[in-house]
Short mmCIF file of N, CA and C in Angstrom, two decimals:
data_model
loop_
_atom_site.label_atom_id
_atom_site.label_comp_id
_atom_site.label_asym_id
_atom_site.label_seq_id
_atom_site.Cartn_x
_atom_site.Cartn_y
_atom_site.Cartn_z
N UNK A 1324 92.37 8.51 124.91
CA UNK A 1324 91.54 8.68 123.62
C UNK A 1324 90.11 9.60 123.79
N UNK A 1325 90.29 9.92 125.00
CA UNK A 1325 88.79 10.92 124.87
C UNK A 1325 89.27 12.31 124.52
N UNK A 1326 90.40 12.49 124.80
CA UNK A 1326 91.45 13.54 124.17
C UNK A 1326 91.58 13.66 122.57
N UNK A 1327 91.75 12.82 121.98
CA UNK A 1327 91.73 12.77 120.57
C UNK A 1327 90.25 12.90 120.23
N UNK A 1328 89.50 12.52 120.53
CA UNK A 1328 88.13 12.47 120.50
C UNK A 1328 87.45 13.96 120.11
N UNK A 1329 88.14 14.94 121.65
CA UNK A 1329 87.56 16.18 121.65
C UNK A 1329 88.30 17.11 120.87
N UNK A 1330 89.80 16.65 120.23
CA UNK A 1330 90.12 17.57 119.32
C UNK A 1330 89.86 17.44 117.82
N UNK A 1331 88.96 16.05 117.78
CA UNK A 1331 88.54 15.83 116.67
C UNK A 1331 87.31 16.51 116.23
N UNK A 1332 86.59 16.66 117.33
CA UNK A 1332 85.42 17.11 117.38
C UNK A 1332 85.63 18.71 117.09
N UNK A 1333 86.30 19.33 117.73
CA UNK A 1333 86.55 20.89 117.67
C UNK A 1333 87.03 20.95 115.96
N UNK A 1334 87.86 20.14 115.60
CA UNK A 1334 88.14 20.59 114.54
C UNK A 1334 87.24 20.15 113.50
N UNK A 1335 86.49 19.40 113.81
CA UNK A 1335 85.53 19.13 112.78
C UNK A 1335 84.26 20.12 112.64
N UNK A 1336 83.86 20.75 113.67
CA UNK A 1336 83.19 21.86 113.87
C UNK A 1336 83.40 23.27 113.28
N UNK A 1337 85.04 23.35 113.50
CA UNK A 1337 85.38 24.34 112.63
C UNK A 1337 85.74 24.46 111.00
N UNK A 1338 86.13 23.12 110.74
CA UNK A 1338 86.05 22.98 109.33
C UNK A 1338 84.58 23.06 108.67
N UNK A 1339 83.39 22.61 109.76
CA UNK A 1339 82.27 22.77 109.11
C UNK A 1339 81.99 24.15 108.80
N UNK A 1340 82.12 24.72 110.13
CA UNK A 1340 82.08 26.31 109.50
C UNK A 1340 82.56 27.20 108.95
N UNK A 1341 83.99 26.72 108.53
CA UNK A 1341 84.55 27.55 107.59
C UNK A 1341 84.38 27.30 106.36
N UNK A 1342 83.76 26.09 106.06
CA UNK A 1342 83.33 25.80 104.45
C UNK A 1342 81.70 26.01 104.42
N UNK A 1343 81.31 26.57 105.48
CA UNK A 1343 79.61 26.56 105.15
C UNK A 1343 79.53 27.91 103.94
N UNK A 1344 78.55 28.05 103.46
CA UNK A 1344 78.02 29.09 102.49
C UNK A 1344 78.58 30.32 102.97
N UNK A 1345 79.18 31.26 101.94
CA UNK A 1345 79.44 32.77 102.67
C UNK A 1345 78.32 33.86 102.46
N UNK A 1346 77.21 33.00 101.70
CA UNK A 1346 75.91 33.95 101.34
C UNK A 1346 75.26 33.92 102.63
N UNK A 1347 75.25 32.81 103.20
CA UNK A 1347 74.39 32.68 104.30
C UNK A 1347 74.62 33.24 105.45
N UNK A 1348 76.00 33.60 105.83
CA UNK A 1348 76.59 34.50 106.91
C UNK A 1348 77.04 36.06 106.66
N UNK A 1349 76.43 36.86 107.32
CA UNK A 1349 76.57 38.19 107.43
C UNK A 1349 78.11 38.50 107.89
N UNK A 1350 78.09 39.89 107.17
CA UNK A 1350 79.54 40.13 107.41
C UNK A 1350 79.26 41.11 108.52
N UNK A 1351 80.56 40.32 109.54
CA UNK A 1351 80.52 41.32 110.67
C UNK A 1351 82.05 41.32 111.03
N UNK A 1352 82.31 42.93 111.41
CA UNK A 1352 83.66 42.84 111.55
C UNK A 1352 83.45 42.78 113.32
N UNK A 1353 84.38 42.58 114.06
CA UNK A 1353 84.83 42.67 115.47
C UNK A 1353 85.73 43.27 115.73
N UNK A 1354 85.71 44.36 116.75
CA UNK A 1354 87.12 45.26 116.79
C UNK A 1354 86.66 45.50 118.62
N UNK A 1355 87.85 46.43 119.12
CA UNK A 1355 87.58 46.71 120.49
C UNK A 1355 87.51 48.30 120.04
N UNK A 1356 86.74 49.03 121.00
CA UNK A 1356 86.76 50.47 121.03
C UNK A 1356 86.74 50.84 122.80
N UNK A 1357 87.57 51.84 122.71
CA UNK A 1357 87.52 52.40 124.25
C UNK A 1357 87.05 53.75 124.88
N UNK A 1358 86.66 54.31 123.87
CA UNK A 1358 85.92 55.69 123.72
C UNK A 1358 86.59 56.79 123.74
N UNK A 1359 87.72 56.80 123.08
CA UNK A 1359 88.76 57.60 122.23
C UNK A 1359 89.00 57.45 121.31
N UNK A 1360 89.10 58.75 120.20
CA UNK A 1360 89.40 58.32 118.57
C UNK A 1360 91.09 57.90 118.90
N UNK A 1361 91.39 57.16 117.84
CA UNK A 1361 92.79 56.71 117.31
C UNK A 1361 93.45 58.26 116.95
N UNK A 1362 94.85 58.24 117.43
CA UNK A 1362 95.53 59.19 116.98
C UNK A 1362 95.60 59.30 115.57
N UNK A 1363 95.99 60.23 114.66
CA UNK A 1363 95.89 60.55 113.39
C UNK A 1363 97.05 61.20 113.04
N UNK A 1364 98.17 60.95 112.26
CA UNK A 1364 99.04 61.59 111.92
C UNK A 1364 99.01 62.06 110.43
N UNK A 1365 99.26 63.58 110.55
CA UNK A 1365 98.60 63.97 109.30
C UNK A 1365 100.03 65.06 109.11
N UNK A 1366 100.19 65.42 107.50
CA UNK A 1366 101.34 65.81 107.42
C UNK A 1366 101.04 67.34 107.69
N UNK A 1367 102.24 68.26 108.06
CA UNK A 1367 101.59 69.70 108.61
C UNK A 1367 101.52 70.27 107.55
N UNK A 1368 100.55 71.51 107.80
CA UNK A 1368 99.78 72.52 106.65
C UNK A 1368 100.67 73.54 106.41
N UNK A 1369 101.19 73.54 104.88
CA UNK A 1369 101.97 74.80 104.43
C UNK A 1369 101.26 75.90 104.47
N UNK A 1370 102.48 76.99 105.29
CA UNK A 1370 101.93 78.36 105.77
C UNK A 1370 102.64 79.09 104.97
N UNK A 1371 102.12 80.02 103.62
CA UNK A 1371 103.29 80.72 102.84
C UNK A 1371 104.12 81.73 103.82
N UNK A 1372 104.86 82.07 103.63
CA UNK A 1372 106.11 83.24 104.37
C UNK A 1372 104.90 84.61 104.43
N UNK A 1373 105.34 85.06 105.54
CA UNK A 1373 104.89 85.98 105.96
C UNK A 1373 104.95 87.44 105.39
N UNK A 1374 104.28 88.39 104.98
CA UNK A 1374 104.66 89.39 103.81
C UNK A 1374 104.38 90.43 104.95
N UNK A 1375 105.34 91.30 104.82
CA UNK A 1375 105.89 92.54 105.71
C UNK A 1375 105.89 93.70 104.46
N UNK A 1376 104.52 94.56 105.57
CA UNK A 1376 104.45 95.59 104.51
C UNK A 1376 104.84 97.03 105.42
N UNK A 1377 105.27 98.13 104.49
CA UNK A 1377 106.14 99.35 105.59
C UNK A 1377 104.75 99.67 106.42
N UNK A 1378 105.52 100.19 107.75
CA UNK A 1378 104.60 100.49 108.71
C UNK A 1378 104.01 101.86 108.11
N UNK A 1379 102.60 102.01 108.57
CA UNK A 1379 101.73 103.30 108.24
C UNK A 1379 102.13 104.45 108.44
N UNK A 1380 102.18 105.43 107.76
CA UNK A 1380 102.19 106.77 108.23
C UNK A 1380 101.31 107.30 108.60
N UNK A 1381 101.06 107.99 110.41
CA UNK A 1381 99.97 108.57 110.72
C UNK A 1381 100.38 110.02 110.25
N UNK A 1382 99.27 110.40 110.38
CA UNK A 1382 99.38 112.32 110.27
C UNK A 1382 98.46 112.74 111.43
N UNK A 1383 98.64 113.97 111.94
CA UNK A 1383 97.66 114.40 112.74
C UNK A 1383 96.06 114.98 111.70
N UNK A 1384 95.09 114.64 112.33
CA UNK A 1384 93.49 115.24 111.86
C UNK A 1384 93.62 116.73 111.81
N UNK A 1385 93.24 116.73 110.42
CA UNK A 1385 93.24 118.19 109.94
C UNK A 1385 92.49 118.94 111.06
N UNK A 1386 92.75 119.88 111.58
CA UNK A 1386 91.84 121.10 112.38
C UNK A 1386 91.05 122.18 112.03
N UNK A 1387 90.01 121.90 112.44
CA UNK A 1387 88.91 122.95 111.51
C UNK A 1387 88.57 123.90 112.52
N UNK A 1388 88.58 124.93 112.24
CA UNK A 1388 88.30 126.51 113.28
C UNK A 1388 87.61 127.05 112.39
N UNK A 1389 86.75 127.60 112.99
CA UNK A 1389 85.67 128.66 112.52
C UNK A 1389 86.12 129.95 112.39
N UNK A 1390 86.03 130.64 111.89
CA UNK A 1390 86.67 132.03 111.03
C UNK A 1390 86.31 133.23 112.22
N UNK A 1391 87.19 134.19 112.40
CA UNK A 1391 87.06 135.15 113.51
C UNK A 1391 85.83 135.73 112.99
N UNK A 1392 84.79 136.07 113.81
CA UNK A 1392 83.51 136.88 113.51
C UNK A 1392 83.61 138.44 112.88
N UNK A 1393 83.42 138.86 112.62
CA UNK A 1393 83.56 139.91 111.56
C UNK A 1393 82.24 140.98 112.87
N UNK A 1394 83.56 142.11 112.79
CA UNK A 1394 82.97 143.24 114.04
C UNK A 1394 83.12 144.64 113.16
N UNK A 1395 81.92 145.06 113.16
CA UNK A 1395 81.61 146.04 112.78
C UNK A 1395 81.08 147.72 113.94
N UNK A 1396 82.75 148.41 113.54
CA UNK A 1396 82.32 149.46 114.44
C UNK A 1396 81.40 150.74 114.11
N UNK A 1397 80.85 150.57 113.13
CA UNK A 1397 79.89 151.86 112.49
C UNK A 1397 80.66 152.06 111.28
N UNK A 1398 80.52 153.27 110.67
CA UNK A 1398 81.34 153.56 109.47
C UNK A 1398 82.51 154.20 109.84
N UNK A 1399 83.44 154.19 108.47
CA UNK A 1399 84.64 154.53 108.69
C UNK A 1399 84.57 156.13 108.83
N UNK A 1400 84.83 156.96 109.71
CA UNK A 1400 85.18 158.07 109.95
C UNK A 1400 86.50 158.83 109.89
N UNK A 1401 87.48 158.20 109.08
CA UNK A 1401 89.01 158.90 109.00
C UNK A 1401 88.81 160.00 107.89
N UNK A 1402 87.96 159.89 106.79
CA UNK A 1402 87.79 161.20 106.04
C UNK A 1402 87.43 162.20 106.77
N UNK A 1403 86.65 162.23 107.60
CA UNK A 1403 85.95 162.99 108.55
C UNK A 1403 86.83 163.83 109.53
N UNK A 1404 87.52 162.96 110.08
CA UNK A 1404 88.90 163.14 110.80
C UNK A 1404 89.74 164.07 110.28
N UNK A 1405 90.05 163.79 108.66
CA UNK A 1405 91.05 164.48 108.35
C UNK A 1405 90.31 165.53 107.71
N UNK A 1406 89.42 165.99 107.44
CA UNK A 1406 88.98 167.26 106.94
C UNK A 1406 88.74 168.18 108.20
N UNK A 1407 88.46 167.52 109.60
CA UNK A 1407 88.60 168.70 110.55
C UNK A 1407 89.90 168.71 110.88
N UNK A 1408 90.86 168.22 110.79
CA UNK A 1408 92.38 168.15 111.17
C UNK A 1408 92.66 169.65 110.19
N UNK A 1409 92.15 169.27 108.96
CA UNK A 1409 92.79 170.58 107.97
C UNK A 1409 92.05 171.77 108.46
N UNK A 1410 90.70 171.54 108.68
CA UNK A 1410 90.14 172.66 108.87
C UNK A 1410 90.68 173.56 110.27
N UNK A 1411 90.84 172.86 111.47
CA UNK A 1411 91.78 173.25 112.38
C UNK A 1411 92.80 173.91 112.17
N UNK A 1412 93.95 173.29 111.38
CA UNK A 1412 94.91 173.73 110.91
C UNK A 1412 94.68 175.18 110.21
N UNK A 1413 93.85 175.31 109.20
CA UNK A 1413 93.44 176.53 108.51
C UNK A 1413 93.05 177.64 109.77
N UNK A 1414 92.29 177.28 110.61
CA UNK A 1414 92.04 178.13 111.73
C UNK A 1414 93.12 178.52 112.58
N UNK A 1415 93.96 177.45 112.85
CA UNK A 1415 95.19 177.79 113.40
C UNK A 1415 96.05 179.11 112.72
N UNK A 1416 96.24 178.74 111.75
CA UNK A 1416 97.08 179.36 110.73
C UNK A 1416 96.55 181.30 110.71
N UNK A 1417 95.15 181.01 110.51
CA UNK A 1417 94.76 182.21 110.24
C UNK A 1417 94.75 183.12 111.64
N UNK A 1418 94.82 182.42 112.59
CA UNK A 1418 94.68 183.17 114.19
C UNK A 1418 96.52 183.77 114.22
N UNK A 1419 97.57 182.72 113.65
CA UNK A 1419 98.63 182.91 113.98
C UNK A 1419 98.72 184.55 113.12
N UNK A 1420 98.37 184.31 111.82
CA UNK A 1420 98.49 185.59 110.73
C UNK A 1420 97.91 186.65 111.86
N UNK A 1421 96.73 186.56 112.18
CA UNK A 1421 96.28 187.58 112.65
C UNK A 1421 96.98 188.26 114.14
N UNK A 1422 97.61 187.38 114.86
CA UNK A 1422 97.95 187.78 115.77
C UNK A 1422 99.40 188.15 115.53
N UNK A 1423 99.62 188.04 114.24
CA UNK A 1423 101.53 188.53 113.31
C UNK A 1423 101.06 190.08 113.18
N UNK A 1424 99.67 190.19 112.68
CA UNK A 1424 99.74 191.47 112.36
C UNK A 1424 99.02 192.81 113.15
N UNK A 1425 98.29 192.21 114.33
CA UNK A 1425 98.45 192.58 115.52
C UNK A 1425 99.84 193.17 116.08
N UNK A 1426 100.60 192.31 116.13
CA UNK A 1426 101.65 192.57 116.79
C UNK A 1426 102.61 193.20 115.68
N UNK A 1427 102.70 192.98 114.66
CA UNK A 1427 103.39 194.30 113.62
C UNK A 1427 102.36 195.96 113.78
N UNK A 1428 101.41 195.90 113.96
CA UNK A 1428 101.06 196.73 113.91
C UNK A 1428 101.32 197.66 115.09
N UNK A 1429 101.76 196.95 116.39
CA UNK A 1429 102.00 197.88 117.16
C UNK A 1429 103.39 197.78 117.37
N UNK A 1430 104.29 197.31 116.76
CA UNK A 1430 105.66 196.86 116.62
C UNK A 1430 106.18 198.25 115.65
N UNK A 1431 105.21 198.49 114.58
CA UNK A 1431 105.48 199.86 113.74
C UNK A 1431 106.38 201.12 114.62
N UNK A 1432 105.59 201.28 115.52
CA UNK A 1432 105.82 202.64 116.26
C UNK A 1432 107.54 202.20 116.93
N UNK A 1433 107.81 201.25 117.31
CA UNK A 1433 108.86 201.16 117.94
C UNK A 1433 110.28 200.80 117.22
N UNK A 1434 111.13 201.61 117.58
CA UNK A 1434 112.07 201.37 117.04
C UNK A 1434 113.35 200.67 117.64
N UNK A 1435 113.76 199.91 117.46
CA UNK A 1435 114.75 199.15 117.81
C UNK A 1435 116.16 199.10 117.47
#
């Protein structure tokens, strides 16, 4: 009988707790936390298809060089040389003519 009285007392306490006003009791959640987050299963993210572009065309860098320096050797003397050569030819011609004249003068007496 003691057993039946104990079961009846526990049942009465449970019914009293269940029928008590809900406004008087605070909302309490009881859970078990082990220090690690729960695993979350998410759908894989949509990745767009890769876009392929043509390979870049590489060209050598342009070469920048300074122009050759201008060298000045003085004034051009080709005209003076030309005049001198013409004068020299004229002198040689006169000398040749004179020698020819000298020879002819000597050769006039000779008979071949």
